JSON list of C-alpha atoms in Angstrom, two decimals:
[
{"chain": "A", "resi": 191, "resn": "MET", "atom": "CA", "xyz": [9.56, -12.63, 10.35]},
{"chain": "A", "resi": 192, "resn": "SER", "atom": "CA", "xyz": [10.62, -9.09, 10.33]},
{"chain": "A", "resi": 193, "resn": "ASN", "atom": "CA", "xyz": [10.49, -6.96, 13.65]},
{"chain": "A", "resi": 194, "resn": "GLU", "atom": "CA", "xyz": [8.83, -4.48, 12.40]},
{"chain": "A", "resi": 195, "resn": "TYR", "atom": "CA", "xyz": [5.50, -2.73, 12.58]},
{"chain": "A", "resi": 196, "resn": "ASN", "atom": "CA", "xyz": [2.74, -1.42, 9.98]},
{"chain": "A", "resi": 197, "resn": "GLY", "atom": "CA", "xyz": [0.02, 0.25, 10.08]},
{"chain": "A", "resi": 198, "resn": "PHE", "atom": "CA", "xyz": [-1.94, 3.91, 9.11]},
{"chain": "A", "resi": 199, "resn": "LEU", "atom": "CA", "xyz": [-2.04, 6.98, 10.53]},
{"chain": "A", "resi": 200, "resn": "TYR", "atom": "CA", "xyz": [-5.16, 9.08, 10.21]},
{"chain": "A", "resi": 201, "resn": "ASP", "atom": "CA", "xyz": [-7.36, 11.81, 11.52]},
{"chain": "A", "resi": 202, "resn": "GLU", "atom": "CA", "xyz": [-10.84, 11.48, 12.60]},
{"chain": "A", "resi": 203, "resn": "MET", "atom": "CA", "xyz": [-11.42, 14.90, 13.00]},
{"chain": "A", "resi": 204, "resn": "GLN", "atom": "CA", "xyz": [-11.23, 15.20, 9.06]},
{"chain": "A", "resi": 205, "resn": "GLY", "atom": "CA", "xyz": [-13.90, 12.37, 8.78]},
{"chain": "A", "resi": 206, "resn": "VAL", "atom": "CA", "xyz": [-11.50, 9.34, 8.60]},
{"chain": "A", "resi": 207, "resn": "VAL", "atom": "CA", "xyz": [-13.02, 6.50, 9.98]},
{"chain": "A", "resi": 208, "resn": "PRO", "atom": "CA", "xyz": [-10.95, 2.90, 10.26]},
{"chain": "A", "resi": 209, "resn": "VAL", "atom": "CA", "xyz": [-13.43, 0.02, 9.77]},
{"chain": "A", "resi": 210, "resn": "SER", "atom": "CA", "xyz": [-11.18, -2.70, 9.89]},
{"chain": "A", "resi": 211, "resn": "SER", "atom": "CA", "xyz": [-7.45, -3.66, 9.12]},
{"chain": "A", "resi": 212, "resn": "THR", "atom": "CA", "xyz": [-5.41, -7.14, 9.43]},
{"chain": "A", "resi": 213, "resn": "LEU", "atom": "CA", "xyz": [-1.90, -8.08, 8.32]},
{"chain": "A", "resi": 214, "resn": "LEU", "atom": "CA", "xyz": [-1.76, -10.35, 5.16]},
{"chain": "A", "resi": 215, "resn": "ALA", "atom": "CA", "xyz": [-2.37, -13.79, 6.18]},
{"chain": "A", "resi": 216, "resn": "MET", "atom": "CA", "xyz": [0.24, -16.34, 5.10]},
{"chain": "A", "resi": 217, "resn": "ASP", "atom": "CA", "xyz": [-0.40, -19.47, 3.35]},
{"chain": "A", "resi": 218, "resn": "LYS", "atom": "CA", "xyz": [1.47, -22.52, 5.62]},
{"chain": "A", "resi": 219, "resn": "LYS", "atom": "CA", "xyz": [2.04, -24.71, 3.35]},
{"chain": "A", "resi": 220, "resn": "GLN", "atom": "CA", "xyz": [3.87, -22.29, 0.44]},
{"chain": "A", "resi": 221, "resn": "LYS", "atom": "CA", "xyz": [7.65, -23.00, 0.36]},
{"chain": "A", "resi": 222, "resn": "GLN", "atom": "CA", "xyz": [8.57, -19.19, 0.03]},
{"chain": "A", "resi": 223, "resn": "LYS", "atom": "CA", "xyz": [6.35, -16.34, 1.83]},
{"chain": "A", "resi": 224, "resn": "PRO", "atom": "CA", "xyz": [5.28, -13.85, -1.29]},
{"chain": "A", "resi": 225, "resn": "PHE", "atom": "CA", "xyz": [6.60, -11.22, 1.06]},
{"chain": "A", "resi": 226, "resn": "THR", "atom": "CA", "xyz": [9.22, -10.71, 3.49]},
{"chain": "A", "resi": 227, "resn": "ARG", "atom": "CA", "xyz": [7.00, -8.55, 5.78]},
{"chain": "A", "resi": 228, "resn": "ARG", "atom": "CA", "xyz": [3.29, -9.30, 5.78]},
{"chain": "A", "resi": 229, "resn": "PRO", "atom": "CA", "xyz": [1.14, -6.15, 4.19]},
{"chain": "A", "resi": 230, "resn": "CYS", "atom": "CA", "xyz": [-1.21, -4.23, 6.40]},
{"chain": "A", "resi": 231, "resn": "ILE", "atom": "CA", "xyz": [-4.57, -3.86, 4.90]},
{"chain": "A", "resi": 232, "resn": "ALA", "atom": "CA", "xyz": [-6.99, -1.72, 6.30]},
{"chain": "A", "resi": 233, "resn": "THR", "atom": "CA", "xyz": [-10.53, -0.19, 5.22]},
{"chain": "A", "resi": 234, "resn": "PHE", "atom": "CA", "xyz": [-11.80, 3.19, 5.92]},
{"chain": "A", "resi": 235, "resn": "LYS", "atom": "CA", "xyz": [-14.66, 5.53, 5.57]},
{"chain": "A", "resi": 236, "resn": "ILE", "atom": "CA", "xyz": [-14.02, 8.89, 4.27]},
{"chain": "A", "resi": 237, "resn": "SER", "atom": "CA", "xyz": [-16.46, 11.67, 4.53]},
{"chain": "A", "resi": 238, "resn": "GLY", "atom": "CA", "xyz": [-18.65, 8.71, 2.48]},
{"chain": "A", "resi": 239, "resn": "PHE", "atom": "CA", "xyz": [-16.20, 7.10, 0.54]},
{"chain": "A", "resi": 240, "resn": "ASP", "atom": "CA", "xyz": [-15.10, 3.40, 0.96]},
{"chain": "A", "resi": 241, "resn": "CYS", "atom": "CA", "xyz": [-11.75, 2.39, 0.52]},
{"chain": "A", "resi": 242, "resn": "ALA", "atom": "CA", "xyz": [-8.84, -0.20, 1.19]},
{"chain": "A", "resi": 243, "resn": "LEU", "atom": "CA", "xyz": [-5.41, 0.95, 1.87]},
{"chain": "A", "resi": 244, "resn": "VAL", "atom": "CA", "xyz": [-2.85, -1.89, 1.49]},
{"chain": "A", "resi": 245, "resn": "SER", "atom": "CA", "xyz": [0.75, -0.90, 2.99]},
{"chain": "A", "resi": 246, "resn": "VAL", "atom": "CA", "xyz": [3.63, -3.06, 1.69]},
{"chain": "A", "resi": 247, "resn": "HIS", "atom": "CA", "xyz": [7.49, -3.01, 2.60]},
{"chain": "A", "resi": 248, "resn": "LEU", "atom": "CA", "xyz": [9.19, -5.14, -0.19]},
{"chain": "A", "resi": 249, "resn": "LYS", "atom": "CA", "xyz": [12.41, -6.40, 0.32]},
{"chain": "A", "resi": 250, "resn": "ALA", "atom": "CA", "xyz": [15.30, -4.28, 0.14]},
{"chain": "A", "resi": 251, "resn": "THR", "atom": "CA", "xyz": [18.19, -5.38, -2.48]},
{"chain": "A", "resi": 252, "resn": "GLY", "atom": "CA", "xyz": [20.83, -5.54, -0.07]},
{"chain": "A", "resi": 253, "resn": "LEU", "atom": "CA", "xyz": [24.13, -3.74, -0.38]},
{"chain": "A", "resi": 254, "resn": "GLU", "atom": "CA", "xyz": [25.63, -5.76, -3.01]},
{"chain": "A", "resi": 255, "resn": "ASN", "atom": "CA", "xyz": [22.14, -6.21, -4.79]},
{"chain": "A", "resi": 256, "resn": "GLU", "atom": "CA", "xyz": [22.16, -10.15, -3.10]},
{"chain": "A", "resi": 257, "resn": "ASP", "atom": "CA", "xyz": [18.59, -9.54, -2.58]},
{"chain": "A", "resi": 258, "resn": "ILE", "atom": "CA", "xyz": [17.65, -8.03, -6.16]},
{"chain": "A", "resi": 259, "resn": "GLY", "atom": "CA", "xyz": [15.85, -11.66, -6.97]},
{"chain": "A", "resi": 260, "resn": "ARG", "atom": "CA", "xyz": [13.86, -11.61, -3.95]},
{"chain": "A", "resi": 261, "resn": "LEU", "atom": "CA", "xyz": [12.67, -7.91, -4.69]},
{"chain": "A", "resi": 262, "resn": "GLN", "atom": "CA", "xyz": [11.75, -8.91, -8.04]},
{"chain": "A", "resi": 263, "resn": "ALA", "atom": "CA", "xyz": [9.56, -12.07, -7.33]},
{"chain": "A", "resi": 264, "resn": "GLU", "atom": "CA", "xyz": [8.05, -9.64, -4.07]},
{"chain": "A", "resi": 265, "resn": "ILE", "atom": "CA", "xyz": [7.17, -7.24, -7.04]},
{"chain": "A", "resi": 266, "resn": "ASP", "atom": "CA", "xyz": [5.54, -9.78, -9.21]},
{"chain": "A", "resi": 267, "resn": "ASN", "atom": "CA", "xyz": [3.35, -10.93, -6.16]},
{"chain": "A", "resi": 268, "resn": "ILE", "atom": "CA", "xyz": [1.90, -7.58, -6.38]},
{"chain": "A", "resi": 269, "resn": "PRO", "atom": "CA", "xyz": [-0.88, -8.56, -8.60]},
{"chain": "A", "resi": 270, "resn": "ASN", "atom": "CA", "xyz": [-1.75, -11.40, -6.56]},
{"chain": "A", "resi": 271, "resn": "LEU", "atom": "CA", "xyz": [-2.06, -9.83, -3.92]},
{"chain": "A", "resi": 272, "resn": "ILE", "atom": "CA", "xyz": [-4.44, -7.32, -5.15]},
{"chain": "A", "resi": 273, "resn": "GLU", "atom": "CA", "xyz": [-6.62, -10.22, -6.21]},
{"chain": "A", "resi": 274, "resn": "THR", "atom": "CA", "xyz": [-6.39, -11.73, -3.20]},
{"chain": "A", "resi": 275, "resn": "ILE", "atom": "CA", "xyz": [-7.84, -8.58, -1.75]},
{"chain": "A", "resi": 276, "resn": "ARG", "atom": "CA", "xyz": [-10.64, -8.48, -4.00]},
{"chain": "A", "resi": 277, "resn": "THR", "atom": "CA", "xyz": [-11.42, -11.85, -3.21]},
{"chain": "A", "resi": 278, "resn": "ALA", "atom": "CA", "xyz": [-11.72, -10.98, 0.67]},
{"chain": "A", "resi": 279, "resn": "LEU", "atom": "CA", "xyz": [-13.55, -7.38, 0.09]},
{"chain": "A", "resi": 280, "resn": "PRO", "atom": "CA", "xyz": [-16.03, -8.30, -2.75]},
{"chain": "A", "resi": 281, "resn": "GLY", "atom": "CA", "xyz": [-17.64, -4.94, -3.89]},
{"chain": "A", "resi": 282, "resn": "GLU", "atom": "CA", "xyz": [-14.65, -2.97, -2.58]},
{"chain": "A", "resi": 283, "resn": "ASN", "atom": "CA", "xyz": [-13.61, -0.76, -5.72]},
{"chain": "A", "resi": 284, "resn": "TYR", "atom": "CA", "xyz": [-11.16, 1.82, -4.58]},
{"chain": "A", "resi": 285, "resn": "ILE", "atom": "CA", "xyz": [-7.73, -0.28, -3.31]},
{"chain": "A", "resi": 286, "resn": "ILE", "atom": "CA", "xyz": [-5.03, 1.78, -2.76]},
{"chain": "A", "resi": 287, "resn": "LEU", "atom": "CA", "xyz": [-1.64, 0.99, -2.39]},
{"chain": "A", "resi": 288, "resn": "LEU", "atom": "CA", "xyz": [1.13, 2.18, -0.62]},
{"chain": "A", "resi": 289, "resn": "GLY", "atom": "CA", "xyz": [4.75, 1.35, 0.75]},
{"chain": "A", "resi": 290, "resn": "ASP", "atom": "CA", "xyz": [8.11, 1.36, 0.58]},
{"chain": "A", "resi": 291, "resn": "PHE", "atom": "CA", "xyz": [8.74, 0.12, -2.70]},
{"chain": "A", "resi": 292, "resn": "ASN", "atom": "CA", "xyz": [12.65, 0.22, -2.13]},
{"chain": "A", "resi": 293, "resn": "LEU", "atom": "CA", "xyz": [12.89, 2.82, -4.98]},
{"chain": "A", "resi": 294, "resn": "SER", "atom": "CA", "xyz": [16.23, 5.21, -5.40]},
{"chain": "A", "resi": 295, "resn": "ALA", "atom": "CA", "xyz": [15.50, 8.38, -4.26]},
{"chain": "A", "resi": 296, "resn": "ASP", "atom": "CA", "xyz": [15.67, 10.05, -7.59]},
{"chain": "A", "resi": 297, "resn": "THR", "atom": "CA", "xyz": [12.64, 7.87, -8.67]},
{"chain": "A", "resi": 298, "resn": "LYS", "atom": "CA", "xyz": [9.83, 10.02, -10.30]},
{"chain": "A", "resi": 299, "resn": "GLY", "atom": "CA", "xyz": [7.32, 7.06, -10.88]},
{"chain": "A", "resi": 300, "resn": "GLN", "atom": "CA", "xyz": [4.47, 8.42, -11.80]},
{"chain": "A", "resi": 301, "resn": "CYS", "atom": "CA", "xyz": [4.43, 12.24, -10.36]},
{"chain": "A", "resi": 302, "resn": "ASP", "atom": "CA", "xyz": [3.36, 13.77, -13.99]},
{"chain": "A", "resi": 303, "resn": "VAL", "atom": "CA", "xyz": [0.65, 11.28, -14.07]},
{"chain": "A", "resi": 304, "resn": "VAL", "atom": "CA", "xyz": [-0.65, 12.17, -10.68]},
{"chain": "A", "resi": 305, "resn": "ARG", "atom": "CA", "xyz": [-0.39, 16.04, -10.65]},
{"chain": "A", "resi": 306, "resn": "GLU", "atom": "CA", "xyz": [-1.95, 16.28, -13.66]},
{"chain": "A", "resi": 307, "resn": "GLY", "atom": "CA", "xyz": [-5.35, 14.60, -12.58]},
{"chain": "A", "resi": 308, "resn": "LEU", "atom": "CA", "xyz": [-4.76, 14.75, -8.98]},
{"chain": "A", "resi": 309, "resn": "SER", "atom": "CA", "xyz": [-7.90, 14.16, -6.95]},
{"chain": "A", "resi": 310, "resn": "SER", "atom": "CA", "xyz": [-8.56, 12.37, -3.81]},
{"chain": "A", "resi": 311, "resn": "PRO", "atom": "CA", "xyz": [-11.17, 12.69, -0.51]},
{"chain": "A", "resi": 312, "resn": "TRP", "atom": "CA", "xyz": [-7.78, 13.90, 1.54]},
{"chain": "A", "resi": 313, "resn": "ILE", "atom": "CA", "xyz": [-7.26, 16.76, -0.33]},
{"chain": "A", "resi": 314, "resn": "PRO", "atom": "CA", "xyz": [-8.49, 20.00, 1.28]},
{"chain": "A", "resi": 315, "resn": "LYS", "atom": "CA", "xyz": [-10.69, 22.28, -0.78]},
{"chain": "A", "resi": 316, "resn": "GLY", "atom": "CA", "xyz": [-8.60, 25.12, -2.33]},
{"chain": "A", "resi": 317, "resn": "TRP", "atom": "CA", "xyz": [-5.37, 22.82, -2.04]},
{"chain": "A", "resi": 318, "resn": "THR", "atom": "CA", "xyz": [-2.85, 23.63, -4.26]},
{"chain": "A", "resi": 319, "resn": "TRP", "atom": "CA", "xyz": [0.97, 22.38, -5.37]},
{"chain": "A", "resi": 320, "resn": "GLY", "atom": "CA", "xyz": [3.35, 24.75, -3.72]},
{"chain": "A", "resi": 321, "resn": "GLY", "atom": "CA", "xyz": [0.62, 25.23, -0.89]},
{"chain": "A", "resi": 322, "resn": "SER", "atom": "CA", "xyz": [-2.77, 27.34, -0.77]}
]
């Protein structure tokens, strides 16, 4: 088990209210843990919007890529993680996955898609890319 901490920072003055939080329970019968570091799962109420946030820190590949197989196994476990959360939190429509995915610094991910249809209860009214 890793000696690091996982959690969320939030601002109650902005209407962000934590409802519950836990680390993903591990099945003792499994030969290999699905994640090196246990994902942190929290539910929040944000100005009337309910959601579950999931923070993951996936296994690094190692200096010589010796752990690339383990990283891929953890990536492959993400759909199972989401399904486990859906089962544990029936009726939760919004599950937001956050974390350290051990991507290179120049990875663009879904930047263009997000910029096109960006909406979130956390974004202040009037905010724009590059500042307001």
